[in-house]
PDB file of C-alpha atoms and ligand atoms in Angstrom:
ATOM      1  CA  UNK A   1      70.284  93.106  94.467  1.00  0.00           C
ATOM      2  CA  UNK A   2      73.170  94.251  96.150  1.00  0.00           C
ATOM      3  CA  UNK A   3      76.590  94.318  94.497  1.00  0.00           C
ATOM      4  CA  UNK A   4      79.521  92.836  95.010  1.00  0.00           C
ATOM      5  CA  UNK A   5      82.283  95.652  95.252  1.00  0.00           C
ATOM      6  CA  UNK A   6      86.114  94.740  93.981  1.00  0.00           C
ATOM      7  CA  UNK A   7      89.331  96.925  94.721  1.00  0.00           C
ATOM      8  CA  UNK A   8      92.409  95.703  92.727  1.00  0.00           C
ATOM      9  CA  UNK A   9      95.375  97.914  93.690  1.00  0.00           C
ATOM     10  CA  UNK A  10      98.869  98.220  92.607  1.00  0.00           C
ATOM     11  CA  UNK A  11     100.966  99.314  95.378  1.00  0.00           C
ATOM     12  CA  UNK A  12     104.293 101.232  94.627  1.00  0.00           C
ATOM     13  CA  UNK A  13     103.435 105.089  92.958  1.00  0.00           C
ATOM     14  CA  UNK A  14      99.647 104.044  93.579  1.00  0.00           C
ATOM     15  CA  UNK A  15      98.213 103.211  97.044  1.00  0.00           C
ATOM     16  CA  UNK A  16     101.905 103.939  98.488  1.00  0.00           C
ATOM     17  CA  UNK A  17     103.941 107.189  97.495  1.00  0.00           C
ATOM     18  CA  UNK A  18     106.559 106.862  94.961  1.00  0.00           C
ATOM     19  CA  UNK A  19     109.109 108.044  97.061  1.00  0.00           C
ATOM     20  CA  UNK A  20     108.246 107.486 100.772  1.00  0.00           C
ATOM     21  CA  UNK A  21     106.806 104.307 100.145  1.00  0.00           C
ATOM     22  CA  UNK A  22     103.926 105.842 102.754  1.00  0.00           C
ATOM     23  CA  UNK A  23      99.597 105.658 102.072  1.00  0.00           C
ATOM     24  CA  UNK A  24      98.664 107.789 104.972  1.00  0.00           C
ATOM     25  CA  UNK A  25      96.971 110.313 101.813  1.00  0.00           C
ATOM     26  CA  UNK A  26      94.808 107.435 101.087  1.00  0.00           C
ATOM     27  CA  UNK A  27      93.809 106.229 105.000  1.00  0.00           C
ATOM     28  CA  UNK A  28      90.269 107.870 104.327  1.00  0.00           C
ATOM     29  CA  UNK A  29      89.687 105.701 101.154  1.00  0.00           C
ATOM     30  CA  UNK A  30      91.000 102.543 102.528  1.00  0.00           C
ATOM     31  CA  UNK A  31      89.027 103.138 106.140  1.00  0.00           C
ATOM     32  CA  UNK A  32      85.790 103.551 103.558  1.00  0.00           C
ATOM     33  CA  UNK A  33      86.991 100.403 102.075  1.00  0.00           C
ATOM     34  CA  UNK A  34      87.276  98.332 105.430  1.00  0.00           C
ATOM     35  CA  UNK A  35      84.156  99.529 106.895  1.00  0.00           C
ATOM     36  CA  UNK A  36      82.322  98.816 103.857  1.00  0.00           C
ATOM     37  CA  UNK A  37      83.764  95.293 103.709  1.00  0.00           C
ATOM     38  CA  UNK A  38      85.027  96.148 100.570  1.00  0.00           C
ATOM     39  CA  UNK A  39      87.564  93.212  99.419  1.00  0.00           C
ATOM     40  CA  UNK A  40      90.844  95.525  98.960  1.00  0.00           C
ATOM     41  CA  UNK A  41      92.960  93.344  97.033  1.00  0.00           C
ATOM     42  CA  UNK A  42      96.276  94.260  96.129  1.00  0.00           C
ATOM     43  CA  UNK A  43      98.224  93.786  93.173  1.00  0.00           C
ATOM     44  CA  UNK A  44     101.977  94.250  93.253  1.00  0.00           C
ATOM     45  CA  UNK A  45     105.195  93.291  91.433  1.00  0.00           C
ATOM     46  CA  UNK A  46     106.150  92.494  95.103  1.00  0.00           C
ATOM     47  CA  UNK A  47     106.542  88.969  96.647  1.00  0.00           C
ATOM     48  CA  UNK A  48     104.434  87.612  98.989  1.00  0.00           C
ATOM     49  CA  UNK A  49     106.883  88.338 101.492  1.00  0.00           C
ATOM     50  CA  UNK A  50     106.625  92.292 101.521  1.00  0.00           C
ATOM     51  CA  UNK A  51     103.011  91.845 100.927  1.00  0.00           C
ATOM     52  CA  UNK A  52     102.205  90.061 103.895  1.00  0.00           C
ATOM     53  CA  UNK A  53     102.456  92.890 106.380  1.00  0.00           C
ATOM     54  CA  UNK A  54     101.000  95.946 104.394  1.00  0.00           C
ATOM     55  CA  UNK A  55      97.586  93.645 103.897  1.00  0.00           C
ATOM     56  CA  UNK A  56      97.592  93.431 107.945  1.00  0.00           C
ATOM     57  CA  UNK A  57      98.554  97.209 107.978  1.00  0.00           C
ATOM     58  CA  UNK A  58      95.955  98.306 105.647  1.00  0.00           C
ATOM     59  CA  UNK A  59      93.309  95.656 107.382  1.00  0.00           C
ATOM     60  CA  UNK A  60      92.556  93.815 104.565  1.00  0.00           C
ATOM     61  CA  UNK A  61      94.522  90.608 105.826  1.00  0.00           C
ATOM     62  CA  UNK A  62      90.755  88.518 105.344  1.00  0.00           C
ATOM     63  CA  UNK A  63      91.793  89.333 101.278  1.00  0.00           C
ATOM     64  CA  UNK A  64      93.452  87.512  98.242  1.00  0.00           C
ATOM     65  CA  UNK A  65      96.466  89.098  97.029  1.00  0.00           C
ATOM     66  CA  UNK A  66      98.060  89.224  93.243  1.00  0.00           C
ATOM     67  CA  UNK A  67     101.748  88.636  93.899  1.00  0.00           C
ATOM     68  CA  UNK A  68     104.695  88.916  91.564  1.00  0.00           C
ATOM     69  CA  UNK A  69     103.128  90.904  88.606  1.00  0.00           C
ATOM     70  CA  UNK A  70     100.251  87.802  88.575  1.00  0.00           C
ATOM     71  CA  UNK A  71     102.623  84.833  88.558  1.00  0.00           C
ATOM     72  CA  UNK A  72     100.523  83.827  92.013  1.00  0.00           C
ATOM     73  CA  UNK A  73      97.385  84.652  93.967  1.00  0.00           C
ATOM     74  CA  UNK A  74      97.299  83.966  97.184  1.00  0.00           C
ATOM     75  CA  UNK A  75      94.064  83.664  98.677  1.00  0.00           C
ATOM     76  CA  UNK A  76      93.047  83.109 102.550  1.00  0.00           C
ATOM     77  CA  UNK A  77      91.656  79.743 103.843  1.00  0.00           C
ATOM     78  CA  UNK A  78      87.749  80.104 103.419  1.00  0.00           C
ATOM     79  CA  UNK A  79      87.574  82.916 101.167  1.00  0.00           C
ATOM     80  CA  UNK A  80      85.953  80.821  98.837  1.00  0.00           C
ATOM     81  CA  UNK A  81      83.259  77.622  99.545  1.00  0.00           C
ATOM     82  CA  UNK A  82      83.972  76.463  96.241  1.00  0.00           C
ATOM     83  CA  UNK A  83      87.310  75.079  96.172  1.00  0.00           C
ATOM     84  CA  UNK A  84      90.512  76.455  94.040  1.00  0.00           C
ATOM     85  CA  UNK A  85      91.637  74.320  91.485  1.00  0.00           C
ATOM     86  CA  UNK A  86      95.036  73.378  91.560  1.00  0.00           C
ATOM     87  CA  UNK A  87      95.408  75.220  95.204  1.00  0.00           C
ATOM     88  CA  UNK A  88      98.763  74.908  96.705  1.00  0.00           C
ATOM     89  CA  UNK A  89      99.125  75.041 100.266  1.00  0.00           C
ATOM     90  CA  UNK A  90     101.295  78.222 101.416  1.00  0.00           C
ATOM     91  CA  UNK A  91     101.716  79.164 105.340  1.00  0.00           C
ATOM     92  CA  UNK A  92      97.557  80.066 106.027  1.00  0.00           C
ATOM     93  CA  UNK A  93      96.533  80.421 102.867  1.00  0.00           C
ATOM     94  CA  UNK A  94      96.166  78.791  99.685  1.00  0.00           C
ATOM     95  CA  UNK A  95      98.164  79.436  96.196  1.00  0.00           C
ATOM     96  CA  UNK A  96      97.218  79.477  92.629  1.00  0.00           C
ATOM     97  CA  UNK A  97     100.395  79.761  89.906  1.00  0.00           C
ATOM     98  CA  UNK A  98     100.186  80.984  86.948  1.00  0.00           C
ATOM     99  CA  UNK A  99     104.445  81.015  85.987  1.00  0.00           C
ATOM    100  CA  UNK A 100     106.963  78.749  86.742  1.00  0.00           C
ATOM    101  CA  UNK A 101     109.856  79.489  88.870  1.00  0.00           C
ATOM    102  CA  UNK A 102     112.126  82.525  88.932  1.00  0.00           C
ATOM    103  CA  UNK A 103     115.073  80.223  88.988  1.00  0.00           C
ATOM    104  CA  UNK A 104     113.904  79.776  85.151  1.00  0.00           C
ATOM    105  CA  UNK A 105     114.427  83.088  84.291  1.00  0.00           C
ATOM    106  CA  UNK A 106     117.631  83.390  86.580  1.00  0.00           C
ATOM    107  CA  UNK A 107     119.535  80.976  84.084  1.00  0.00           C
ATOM    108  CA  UNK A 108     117.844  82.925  80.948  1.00  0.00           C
ATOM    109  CA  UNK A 109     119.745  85.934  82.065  1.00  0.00           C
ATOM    110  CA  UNK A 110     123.185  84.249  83.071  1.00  0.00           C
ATOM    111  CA  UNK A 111     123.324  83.154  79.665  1.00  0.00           C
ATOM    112  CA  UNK A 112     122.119  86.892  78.313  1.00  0.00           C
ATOM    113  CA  UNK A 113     124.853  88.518  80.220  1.00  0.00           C
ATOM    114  CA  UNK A 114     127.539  87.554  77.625  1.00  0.00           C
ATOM    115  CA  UNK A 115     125.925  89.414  75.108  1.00  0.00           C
ATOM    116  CA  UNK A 116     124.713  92.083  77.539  1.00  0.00           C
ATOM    117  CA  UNK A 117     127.752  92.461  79.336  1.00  0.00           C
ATOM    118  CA  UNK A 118     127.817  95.606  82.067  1.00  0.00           C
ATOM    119  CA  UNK A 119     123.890  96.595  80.597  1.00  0.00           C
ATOM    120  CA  UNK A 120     121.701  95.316  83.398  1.00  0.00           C
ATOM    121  CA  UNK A 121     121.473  94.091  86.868  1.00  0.00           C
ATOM    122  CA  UNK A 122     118.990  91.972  88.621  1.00  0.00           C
ATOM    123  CA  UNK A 123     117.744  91.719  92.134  1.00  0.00           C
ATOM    124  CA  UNK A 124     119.551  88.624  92.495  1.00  0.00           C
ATOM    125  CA  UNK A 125     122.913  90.428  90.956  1.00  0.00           C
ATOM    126  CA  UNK A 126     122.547  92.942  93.201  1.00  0.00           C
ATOM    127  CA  UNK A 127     121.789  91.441  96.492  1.00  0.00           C
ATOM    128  CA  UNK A 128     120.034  92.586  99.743  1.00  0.00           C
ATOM    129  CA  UNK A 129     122.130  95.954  99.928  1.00  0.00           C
ATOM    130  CA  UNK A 130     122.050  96.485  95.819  1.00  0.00           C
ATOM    131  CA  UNK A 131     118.702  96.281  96.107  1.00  0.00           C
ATOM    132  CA  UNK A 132     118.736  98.786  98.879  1.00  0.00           C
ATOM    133  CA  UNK A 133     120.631 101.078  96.815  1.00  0.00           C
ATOM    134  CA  UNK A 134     118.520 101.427  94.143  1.00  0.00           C
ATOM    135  CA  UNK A 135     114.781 100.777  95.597  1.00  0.00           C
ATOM    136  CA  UNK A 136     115.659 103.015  98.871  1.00  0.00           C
ATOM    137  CA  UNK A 137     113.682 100.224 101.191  1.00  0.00           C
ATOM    138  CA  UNK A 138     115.552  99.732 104.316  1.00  0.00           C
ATOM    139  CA  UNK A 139     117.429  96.791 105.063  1.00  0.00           C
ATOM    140  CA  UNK A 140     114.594  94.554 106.474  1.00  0.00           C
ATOM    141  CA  UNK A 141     112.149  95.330 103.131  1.00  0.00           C
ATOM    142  CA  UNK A 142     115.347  94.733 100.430  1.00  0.00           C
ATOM    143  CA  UNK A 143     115.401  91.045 102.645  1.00  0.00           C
ATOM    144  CA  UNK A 144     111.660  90.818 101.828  1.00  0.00           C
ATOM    145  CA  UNK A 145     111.817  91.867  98.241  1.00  0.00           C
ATOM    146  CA  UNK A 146     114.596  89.618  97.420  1.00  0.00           C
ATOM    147  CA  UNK A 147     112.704  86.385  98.301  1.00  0.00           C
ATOM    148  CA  UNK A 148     111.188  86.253  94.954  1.00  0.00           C
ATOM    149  CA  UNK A 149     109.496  82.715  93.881  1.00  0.00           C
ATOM    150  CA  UNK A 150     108.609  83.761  90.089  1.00  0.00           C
ATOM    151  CA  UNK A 151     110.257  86.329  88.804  1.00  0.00           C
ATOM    152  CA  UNK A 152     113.546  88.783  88.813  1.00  0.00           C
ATOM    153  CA  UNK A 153     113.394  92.951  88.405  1.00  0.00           C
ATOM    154  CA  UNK A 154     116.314  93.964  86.408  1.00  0.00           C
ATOM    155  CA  UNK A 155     117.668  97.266  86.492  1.00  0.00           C
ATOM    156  CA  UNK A 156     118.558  98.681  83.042  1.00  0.00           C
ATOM    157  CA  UNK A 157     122.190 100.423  82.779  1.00  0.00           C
ATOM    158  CA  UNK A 158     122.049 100.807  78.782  1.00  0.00           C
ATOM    159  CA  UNK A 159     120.910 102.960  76.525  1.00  0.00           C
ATOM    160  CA  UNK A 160     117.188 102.758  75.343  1.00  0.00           C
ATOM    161  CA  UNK A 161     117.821 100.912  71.910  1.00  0.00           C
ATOM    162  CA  UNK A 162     119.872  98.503  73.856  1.00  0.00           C
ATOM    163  CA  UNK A 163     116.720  98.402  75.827  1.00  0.00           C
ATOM    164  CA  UNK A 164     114.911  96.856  73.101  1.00  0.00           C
ATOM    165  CA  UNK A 165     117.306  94.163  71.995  1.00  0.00           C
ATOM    166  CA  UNK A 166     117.799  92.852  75.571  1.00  0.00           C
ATOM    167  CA  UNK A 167     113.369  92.588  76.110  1.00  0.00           C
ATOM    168  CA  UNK A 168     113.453  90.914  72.214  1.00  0.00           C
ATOM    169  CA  UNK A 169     116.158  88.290  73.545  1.00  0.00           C
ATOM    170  CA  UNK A 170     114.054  87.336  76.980  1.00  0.00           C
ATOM    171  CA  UNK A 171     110.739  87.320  74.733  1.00  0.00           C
ATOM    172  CA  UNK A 172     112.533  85.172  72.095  1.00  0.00           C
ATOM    173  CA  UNK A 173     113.276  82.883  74.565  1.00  0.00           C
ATOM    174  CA  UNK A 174     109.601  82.615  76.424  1.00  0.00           C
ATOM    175  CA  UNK A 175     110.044  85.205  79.058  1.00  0.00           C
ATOM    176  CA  UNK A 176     107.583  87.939  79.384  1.00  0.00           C
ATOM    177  CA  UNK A 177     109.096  91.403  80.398  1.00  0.00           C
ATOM    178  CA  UNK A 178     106.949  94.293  81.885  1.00  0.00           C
ATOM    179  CA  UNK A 179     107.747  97.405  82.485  1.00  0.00           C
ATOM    180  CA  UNK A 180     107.230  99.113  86.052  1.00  0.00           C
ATOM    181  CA  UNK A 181     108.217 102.019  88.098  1.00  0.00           C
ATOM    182  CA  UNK A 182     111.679 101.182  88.576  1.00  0.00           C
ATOM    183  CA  UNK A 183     112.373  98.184  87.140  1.00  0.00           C
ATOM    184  CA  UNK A 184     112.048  95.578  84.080  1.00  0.00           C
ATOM    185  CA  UNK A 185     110.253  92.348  85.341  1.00  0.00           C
ATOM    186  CA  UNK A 186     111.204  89.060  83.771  1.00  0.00           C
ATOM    187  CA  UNK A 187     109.080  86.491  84.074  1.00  0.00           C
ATOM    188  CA  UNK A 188     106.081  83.975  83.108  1.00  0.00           C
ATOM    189  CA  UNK A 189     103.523  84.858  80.766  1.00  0.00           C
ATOM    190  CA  UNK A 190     100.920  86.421  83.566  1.00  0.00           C
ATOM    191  CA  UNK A 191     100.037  89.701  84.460  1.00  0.00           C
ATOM    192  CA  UNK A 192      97.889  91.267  86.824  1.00  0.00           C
ATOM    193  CA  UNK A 193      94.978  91.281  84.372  1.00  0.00           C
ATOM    194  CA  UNK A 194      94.392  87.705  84.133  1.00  0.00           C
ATOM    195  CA  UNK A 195      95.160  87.297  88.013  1.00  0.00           C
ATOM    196  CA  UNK A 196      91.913  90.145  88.490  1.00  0.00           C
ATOM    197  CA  UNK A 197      89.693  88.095  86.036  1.00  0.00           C
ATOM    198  CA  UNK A 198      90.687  84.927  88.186  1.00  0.00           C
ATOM    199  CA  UNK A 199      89.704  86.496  91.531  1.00  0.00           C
ATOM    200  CA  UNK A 200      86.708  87.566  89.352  1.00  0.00           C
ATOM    201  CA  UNK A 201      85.589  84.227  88.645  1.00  0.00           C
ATOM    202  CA  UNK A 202      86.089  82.958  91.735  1.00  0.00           C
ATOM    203  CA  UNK A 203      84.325  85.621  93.303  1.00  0.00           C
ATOM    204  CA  UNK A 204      81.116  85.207  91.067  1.00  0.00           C
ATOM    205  CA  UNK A 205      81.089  81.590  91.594  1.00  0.00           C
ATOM    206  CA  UNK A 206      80.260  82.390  95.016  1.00  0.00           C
ATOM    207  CA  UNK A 207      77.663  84.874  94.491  1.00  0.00           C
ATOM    208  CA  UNK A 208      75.851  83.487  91.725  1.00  0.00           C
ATOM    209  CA  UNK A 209      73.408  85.877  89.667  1.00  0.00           C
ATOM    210  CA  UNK A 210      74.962  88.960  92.515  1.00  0.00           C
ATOM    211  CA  UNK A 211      75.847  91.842  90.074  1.00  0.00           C
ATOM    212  CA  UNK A 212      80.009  92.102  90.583  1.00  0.00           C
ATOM    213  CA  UNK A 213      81.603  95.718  90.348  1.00  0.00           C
ATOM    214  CA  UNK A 214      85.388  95.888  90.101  1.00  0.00           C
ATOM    215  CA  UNK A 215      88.115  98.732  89.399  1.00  0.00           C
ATOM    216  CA  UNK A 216      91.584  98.096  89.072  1.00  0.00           C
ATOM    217  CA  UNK A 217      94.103 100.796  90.123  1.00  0.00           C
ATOM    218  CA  UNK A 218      97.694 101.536  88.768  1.00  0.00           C
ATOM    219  CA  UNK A 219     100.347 103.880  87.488  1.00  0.00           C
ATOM    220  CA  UNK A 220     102.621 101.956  85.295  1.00  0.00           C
ATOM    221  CA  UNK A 221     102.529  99.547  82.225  1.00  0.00           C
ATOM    222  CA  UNK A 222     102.335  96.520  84.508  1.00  0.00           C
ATOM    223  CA  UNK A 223      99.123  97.526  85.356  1.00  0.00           C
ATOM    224  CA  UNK A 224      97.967  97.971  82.090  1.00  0.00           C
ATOM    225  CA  UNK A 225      96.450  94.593  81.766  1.00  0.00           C
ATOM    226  CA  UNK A 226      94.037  94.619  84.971  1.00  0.00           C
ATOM    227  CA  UNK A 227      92.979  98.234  83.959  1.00  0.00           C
ATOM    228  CA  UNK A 228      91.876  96.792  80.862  1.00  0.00           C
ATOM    229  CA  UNK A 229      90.425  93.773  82.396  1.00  0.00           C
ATOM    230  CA  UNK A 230      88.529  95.128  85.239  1.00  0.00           C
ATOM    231  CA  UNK A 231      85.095  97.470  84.887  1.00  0.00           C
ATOM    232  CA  UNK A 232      86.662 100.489  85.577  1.00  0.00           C
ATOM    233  CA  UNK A 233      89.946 101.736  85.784  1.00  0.00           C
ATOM    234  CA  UNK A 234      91.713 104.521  87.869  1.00  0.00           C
ATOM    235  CA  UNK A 235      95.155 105.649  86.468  1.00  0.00           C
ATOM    236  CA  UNK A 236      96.999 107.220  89.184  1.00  0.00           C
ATOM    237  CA  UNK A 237      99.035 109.909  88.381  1.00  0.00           C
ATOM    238  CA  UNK A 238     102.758 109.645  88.929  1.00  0.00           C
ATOM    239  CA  UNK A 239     105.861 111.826  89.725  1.00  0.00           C
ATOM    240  CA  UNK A 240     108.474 110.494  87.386  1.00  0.00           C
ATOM    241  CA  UNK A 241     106.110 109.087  84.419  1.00  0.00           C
ATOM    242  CA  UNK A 242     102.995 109.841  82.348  1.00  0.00           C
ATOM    243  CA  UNK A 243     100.045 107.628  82.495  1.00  0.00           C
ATOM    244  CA  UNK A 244     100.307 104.745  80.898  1.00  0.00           C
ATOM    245  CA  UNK A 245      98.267 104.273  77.401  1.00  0.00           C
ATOM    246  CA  UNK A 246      94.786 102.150  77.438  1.00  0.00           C
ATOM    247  CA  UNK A 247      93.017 100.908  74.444  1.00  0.00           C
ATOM    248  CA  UNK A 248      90.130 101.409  76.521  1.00  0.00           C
ATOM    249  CA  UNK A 249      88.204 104.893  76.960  1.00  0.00           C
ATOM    250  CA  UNK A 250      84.992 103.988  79.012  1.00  0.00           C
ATOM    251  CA  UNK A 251      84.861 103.806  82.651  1.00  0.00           C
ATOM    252  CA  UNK A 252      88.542 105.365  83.199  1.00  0.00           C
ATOM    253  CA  UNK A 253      89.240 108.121  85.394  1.00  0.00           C
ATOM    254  CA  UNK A 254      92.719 109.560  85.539  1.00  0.00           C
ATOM    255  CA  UNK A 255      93.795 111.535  89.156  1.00  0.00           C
ATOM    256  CA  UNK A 256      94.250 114.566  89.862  1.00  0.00           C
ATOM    257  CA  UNK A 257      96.602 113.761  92.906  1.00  0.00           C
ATOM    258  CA  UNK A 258      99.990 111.960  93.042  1.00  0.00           C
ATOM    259  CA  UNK A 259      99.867 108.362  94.104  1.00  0.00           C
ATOM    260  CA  UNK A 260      98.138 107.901  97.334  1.00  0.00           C
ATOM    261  CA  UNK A 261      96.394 111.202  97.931  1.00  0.00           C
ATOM    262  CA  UNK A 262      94.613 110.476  93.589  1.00  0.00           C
ATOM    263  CA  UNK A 263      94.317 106.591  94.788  1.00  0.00           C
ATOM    264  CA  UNK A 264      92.045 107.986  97.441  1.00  0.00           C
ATOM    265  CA  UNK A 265      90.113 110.487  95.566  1.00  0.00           C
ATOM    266  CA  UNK A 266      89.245 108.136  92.600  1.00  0.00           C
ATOM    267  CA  UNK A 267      88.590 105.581  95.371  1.00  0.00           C
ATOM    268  CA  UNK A 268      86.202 108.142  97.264  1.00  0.00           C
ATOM    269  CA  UNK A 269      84.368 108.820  93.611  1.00  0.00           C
ATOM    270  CA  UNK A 270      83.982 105.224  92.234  1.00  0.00           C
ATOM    271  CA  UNK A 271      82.375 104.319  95.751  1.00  0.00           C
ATOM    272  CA  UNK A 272      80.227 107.337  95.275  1.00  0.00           C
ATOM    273  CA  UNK A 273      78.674 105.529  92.114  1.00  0.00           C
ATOM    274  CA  UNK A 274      77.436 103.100  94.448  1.00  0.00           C
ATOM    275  CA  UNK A 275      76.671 105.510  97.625  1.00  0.00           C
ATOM    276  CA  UNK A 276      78.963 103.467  99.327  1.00  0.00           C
ATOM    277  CA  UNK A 277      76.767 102.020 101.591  1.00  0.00           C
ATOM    278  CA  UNK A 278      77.398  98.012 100.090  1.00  0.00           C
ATOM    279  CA  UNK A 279      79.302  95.133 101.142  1.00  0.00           C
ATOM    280  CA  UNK A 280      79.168  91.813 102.414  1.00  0.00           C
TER     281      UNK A 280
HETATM  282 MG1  LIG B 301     103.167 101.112  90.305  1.00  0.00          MG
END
C-alpha cells in the first residue's frame, strides 16, 4: 500500500535562513514536496498571523499548521472527513487549542518583573519597533509577530544563572518556557511534539490501515519534542548554535548545510527512502 508522507517543519534557522529570513536554498525540496502532494506542514513559534502568507508562498496553503510552539493547530476546512473535536472556528479554517491565552502569561510576568527588574523583555514590552530591533523583520512582519493569541517571547538581558531562576519562577507558577533561536517562549504546557502526534492521529483516522511516514525538522530546543515524536528526525544545522540534544539515535540525520540549503538536502534524502514518487 502506498504511504502516507508527513513534513513537519520549523521555520526560523530551518526551512528559512537564520539571518535573511529567505528559503530560496530549499525551493527544490519544497517544489518535490508540492508536486508529490506531500502535506508540508509547518511548525513555528510564530502566530498564525506571519504564518498565513509563507504557507501560500511555499504552496502548501491546502495544509494544517502548528502555531505558537503547539499552543494551536490550525487546520483547513475539509482536511479531514472525520470531524475535529473541540474545533474552533478561525477565518477559513478550523482551530484546535492546546494552551490558554497569552494574556495568562502576560500578568505572570508583570508580577515577575519586580523581582526581575531590568533582566528581560517581552514582545509585548517591546512593541512593534522593539520587536523590530531585535528580530530584524521589517515593520509589516514585527505587526504580524506581535499578534500573539498564546504565548509571549521574552528576550533575556541577564546573566545565564539569572537565566535559570527567572524559567524556575514561570515553571513554578504553571508556565512552560522553551528555548528557541532568539528568544525564551512562555507559555502553556504544549509543544510542537504533541501538536505532530495530533495531526498524526488525525491523519491516520482518515487513512485507516495506510502505512503513515512522518519527519519532523528543526534546529533549536523547541523542536526537540516533534523530533522525538515523529519517525524520523532532521536536525538542521545552525549558524549561531549546536544541534540540539535527542534522547533518540535511530532515524536522525543531522545536515550538512545551514538552514535552508541542509532542510533541503535531508528533505531530498528522506524522500529518496521512498523514491519519491507517493502522495495523495
Ligand atoms: Mg528554529
Amino acid at each position: 500500500m502506498t504511504p502516507r508522507l508527513l513534513v513537519f517543519t520549523d521555520l526560523d534557522g530551518s526551512l528559512l535562513d537564520h539571518f535573511t529570513y529567505r528559503w530560496d536554498a530549499a525551493a527544490e525540496a519544497v517544489s518535490r514536496l508540492r508536486s508529490g502532494h506531500i502535506p508540508l506542514i509547518l511548525a513555528s513559534s510564530k502566530t498564525l498571523a506571519e504564518m498565513q502568507p509563507l504557507r501560500e508562498a511555499l504552496g502548501a496553503s491546502r495544509y494544517p499548521m502548528i502555531v505558537e510552539n503547539g499552543a494551536a493547530v490550525v487546520v483547513p476546512r475539509g482536511t479531514f472527513t472525520v470531524p475535529l473535536a473541540n474545533a474552533l472556528p478561525c477565518n477559513d479554517e478550523e482551530e484546535v487549542r492546546f494552551a490558554p491565552p497569552r494574556s495568562r502569561w502576560l500578568a505572570l510576568l508583570a508580577l515577575l518583573a519586580a523581582d526581575f527588574p531590568d533582566e528581560f523583555a517581552g514582545f509585548d514590552a517591546l512593541g512593534v519597533a522593539g520587536i523590530q530591533a531585535v528580530t530584524g523583520l521589517d515593520a509589516a512582519s514585527a505587526a504580524l509577530a506581535a499578534r500573539r493569541e498564546f504565548s509571549e517571547p521574552v528576550q533575556w538581558l541577564g546573566t545565564p544563572a539569572r537565566r535559570e531562576q527567572f524559567v524556575a519562577a514561570l515553571e513554578a507558577a504553571g508556565a512552560r518556557v522553551q528555548q528557541g533561536g532568539r528568544f525564551l517562549t512562555v507559555a502553556g504546557n504544549c509543544d510542537k511534539g504533541q501538536a505532530l502526534c495530533y495531526l498524526r492521529c488525525a491523519y491516520q483516522r482518515e487513512l485507516p490501515g495506510r502505512p503513515i511516514h512522518d519527519i519532523a525538522i528543526g534546529d533549536s530546543g523547541n523542536d526537540v519534542p516533534m523530533l522525538e515524536a515523529a519517525e524520523s528526525a532532521l536536525l538542521v544545522r545552525s549558524p549561531t548554535h549546536g544541534f540540539p540534544a535527542l534522547a533518540r539515535s535511530a532515524g536522525v540525520r543531522r545536515s550538512h548545510g545551514l538552514g535552508p540549503e541542509g532542510w533541503s538536502e535531508g528533505v531530498l534524502a528522506w524522500l529518496q527512502e521512498y523514491h519519491t514518487t507517493v502522495g495523495d
